Coordinates of C-alpha atoms in Angstrom, one line a residue:
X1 CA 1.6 0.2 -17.7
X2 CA -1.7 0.2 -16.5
X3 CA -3.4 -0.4 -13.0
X4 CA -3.5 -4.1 -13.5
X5 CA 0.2 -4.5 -14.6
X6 CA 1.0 -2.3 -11.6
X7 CA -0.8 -4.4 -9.1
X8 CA 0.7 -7.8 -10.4
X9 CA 3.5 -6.4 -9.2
X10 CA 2.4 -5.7 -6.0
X11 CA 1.3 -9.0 -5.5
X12 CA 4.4 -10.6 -6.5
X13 CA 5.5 -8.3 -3.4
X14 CA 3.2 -9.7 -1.4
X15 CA 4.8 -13.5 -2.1
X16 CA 7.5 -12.2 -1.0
X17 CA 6.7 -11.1 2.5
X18 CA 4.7 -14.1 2.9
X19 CA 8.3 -16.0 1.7
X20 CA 9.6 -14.3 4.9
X21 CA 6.7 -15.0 7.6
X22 CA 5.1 -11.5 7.5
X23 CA 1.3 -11.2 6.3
X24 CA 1.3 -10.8 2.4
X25 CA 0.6 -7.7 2.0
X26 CA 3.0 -5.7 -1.4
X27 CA 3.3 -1.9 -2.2
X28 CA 4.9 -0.1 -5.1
X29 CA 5.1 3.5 -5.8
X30 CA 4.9 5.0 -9.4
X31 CA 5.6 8.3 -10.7
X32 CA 5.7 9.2 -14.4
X33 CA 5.1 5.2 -15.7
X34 CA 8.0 4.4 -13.4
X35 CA 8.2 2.7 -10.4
X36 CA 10.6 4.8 -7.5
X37 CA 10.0 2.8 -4.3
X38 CA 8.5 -0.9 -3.1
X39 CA 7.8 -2.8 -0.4
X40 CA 6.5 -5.5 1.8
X41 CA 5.4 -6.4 4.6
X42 CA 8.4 -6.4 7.2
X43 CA 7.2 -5.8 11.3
X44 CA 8.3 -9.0 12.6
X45 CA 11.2 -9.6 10.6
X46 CA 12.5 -5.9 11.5
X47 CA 11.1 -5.4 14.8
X48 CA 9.3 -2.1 13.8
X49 CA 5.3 -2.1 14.0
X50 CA 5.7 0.8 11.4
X51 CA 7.1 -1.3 8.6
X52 CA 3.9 -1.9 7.1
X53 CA 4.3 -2.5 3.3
X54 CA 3.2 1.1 2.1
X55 CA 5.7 2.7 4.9
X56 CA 8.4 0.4 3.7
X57 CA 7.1 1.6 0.4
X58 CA 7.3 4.9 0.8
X59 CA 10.2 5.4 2.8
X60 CA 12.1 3.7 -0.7
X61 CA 10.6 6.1 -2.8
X62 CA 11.7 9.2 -1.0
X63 CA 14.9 8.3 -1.0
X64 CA 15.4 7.4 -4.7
X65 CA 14.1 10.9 -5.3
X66 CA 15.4 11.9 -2.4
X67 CA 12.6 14.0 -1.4
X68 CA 10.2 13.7 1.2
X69 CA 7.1 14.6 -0.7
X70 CA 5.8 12.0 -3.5
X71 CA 3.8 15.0 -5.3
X72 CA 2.2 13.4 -8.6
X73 CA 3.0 9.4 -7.7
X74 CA 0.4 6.7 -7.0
X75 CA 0.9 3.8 -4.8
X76 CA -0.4 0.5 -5.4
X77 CA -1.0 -1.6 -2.5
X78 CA -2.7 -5.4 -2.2
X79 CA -5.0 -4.2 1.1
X80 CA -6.1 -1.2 1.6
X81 CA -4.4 0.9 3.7
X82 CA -4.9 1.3 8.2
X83 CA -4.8 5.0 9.8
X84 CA -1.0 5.0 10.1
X85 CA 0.0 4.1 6.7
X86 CA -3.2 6.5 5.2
X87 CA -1.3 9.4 7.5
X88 CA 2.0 8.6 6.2
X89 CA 0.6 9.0 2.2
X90 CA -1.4 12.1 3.3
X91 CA 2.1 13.1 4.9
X92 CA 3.8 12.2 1.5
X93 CA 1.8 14.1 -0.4
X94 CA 0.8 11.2 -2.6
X95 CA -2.0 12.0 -5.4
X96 CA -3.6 8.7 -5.5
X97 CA -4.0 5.3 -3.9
X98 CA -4.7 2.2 -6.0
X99 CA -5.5 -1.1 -4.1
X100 CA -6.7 -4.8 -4.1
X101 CA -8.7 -6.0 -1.4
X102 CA -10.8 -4.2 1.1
X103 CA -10.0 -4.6 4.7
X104 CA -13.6 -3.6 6.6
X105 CA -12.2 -4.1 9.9
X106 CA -9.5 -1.2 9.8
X107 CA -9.2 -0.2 6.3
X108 CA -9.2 3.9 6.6
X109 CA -9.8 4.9 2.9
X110 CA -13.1 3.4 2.6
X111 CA -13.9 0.6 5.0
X112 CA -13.7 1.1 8.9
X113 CA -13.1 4.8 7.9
X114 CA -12.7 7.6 5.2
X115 CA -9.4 9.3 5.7
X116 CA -8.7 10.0 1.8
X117 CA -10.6 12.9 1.9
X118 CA -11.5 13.7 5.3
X119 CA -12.4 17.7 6.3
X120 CA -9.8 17.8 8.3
X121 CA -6.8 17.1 6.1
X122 CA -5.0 19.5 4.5
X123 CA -4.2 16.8 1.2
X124 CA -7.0 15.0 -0.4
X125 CA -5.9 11.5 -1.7
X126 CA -7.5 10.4 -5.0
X127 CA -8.4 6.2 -4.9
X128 CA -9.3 3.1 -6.7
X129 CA -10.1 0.5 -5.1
X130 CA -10.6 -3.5 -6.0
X131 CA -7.9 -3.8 -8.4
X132 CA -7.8 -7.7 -8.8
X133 CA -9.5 -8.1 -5.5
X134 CA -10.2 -11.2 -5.3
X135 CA -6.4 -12.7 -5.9
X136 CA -5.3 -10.0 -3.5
X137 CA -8.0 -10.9 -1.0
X138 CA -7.0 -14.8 -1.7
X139 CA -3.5 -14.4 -0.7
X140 CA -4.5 -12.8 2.7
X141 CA -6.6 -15.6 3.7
X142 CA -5.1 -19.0 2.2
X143 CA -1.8 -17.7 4.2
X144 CA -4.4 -17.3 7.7
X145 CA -5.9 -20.2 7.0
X146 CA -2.5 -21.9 6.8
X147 CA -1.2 -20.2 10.4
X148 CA -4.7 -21.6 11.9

């Protein structure tokens, strides 16, 4: 499949957390054309301001493999990824990082910050970014505009 396909699926994720309360946000994790963890959105439902999709995401995918380093997968993820979640996939090891919308308030790939290849970091992250944007950046605000 290709980026598209893979994202769609992310997005159906994100329905799913927003089925449950939790801001629609969807992760997946590929390696070799298959996917090996997923995710949404779960901090409220499980009490844990770390189970942000791409933790939820990748926390899956270790264990399927049962390895804590995702060498050679890609994650696809509707927003783009805050500090915590970028350190966790530099953490992981993960190649590369496909997502949806930008978030210019905290996004740390490319928006508030860099983190994907910062100096400092001893694993570079490869990305793509605005993959079906604007559906992934609809979902985000029809479901604020709906808690307003």
């Amino acid at each position: 499949m290709d980026d598209e396909a893979w994202m769609r699926k992310a997005i159906a994720l994100a329905h799913e957390a927003e089925a449950v309360g939790e801001v629609p946000v969807g992760a997946l994790i590929v390696k070799d054309d298959e996917c090996i963890g997923e995710g949404f959105n779960l901090p409220i439902k499980n009490s844990d301001p770390t189970a942000h999709a791409e933790i939820v995401a990748i926390r899956a995918a270790s264990k399927q493999i049962e390895n804590y380093r995702l060498v050679d997968a890609t994650l696809y993820i509707t927003l783009e990824p805050c500090v915590m979640c970028m350190g966790a996939i530099q953490h992981a090891r993960i190649k590369r990082i496909v997502f949806g919308a930008k978030d210019p308030k905290r996004g740390a790939v490319c928006s508030a910050l860099s983190l994907a290849e910062a100096d400092y970091a001893n694993h570079h992250v490869e990305w793509s970014g605005g993959i079906l944007a604007d559906e992934c950046s609809q979902i985000l605000r029809s479901f604020f505009k709906k808690k307003r």
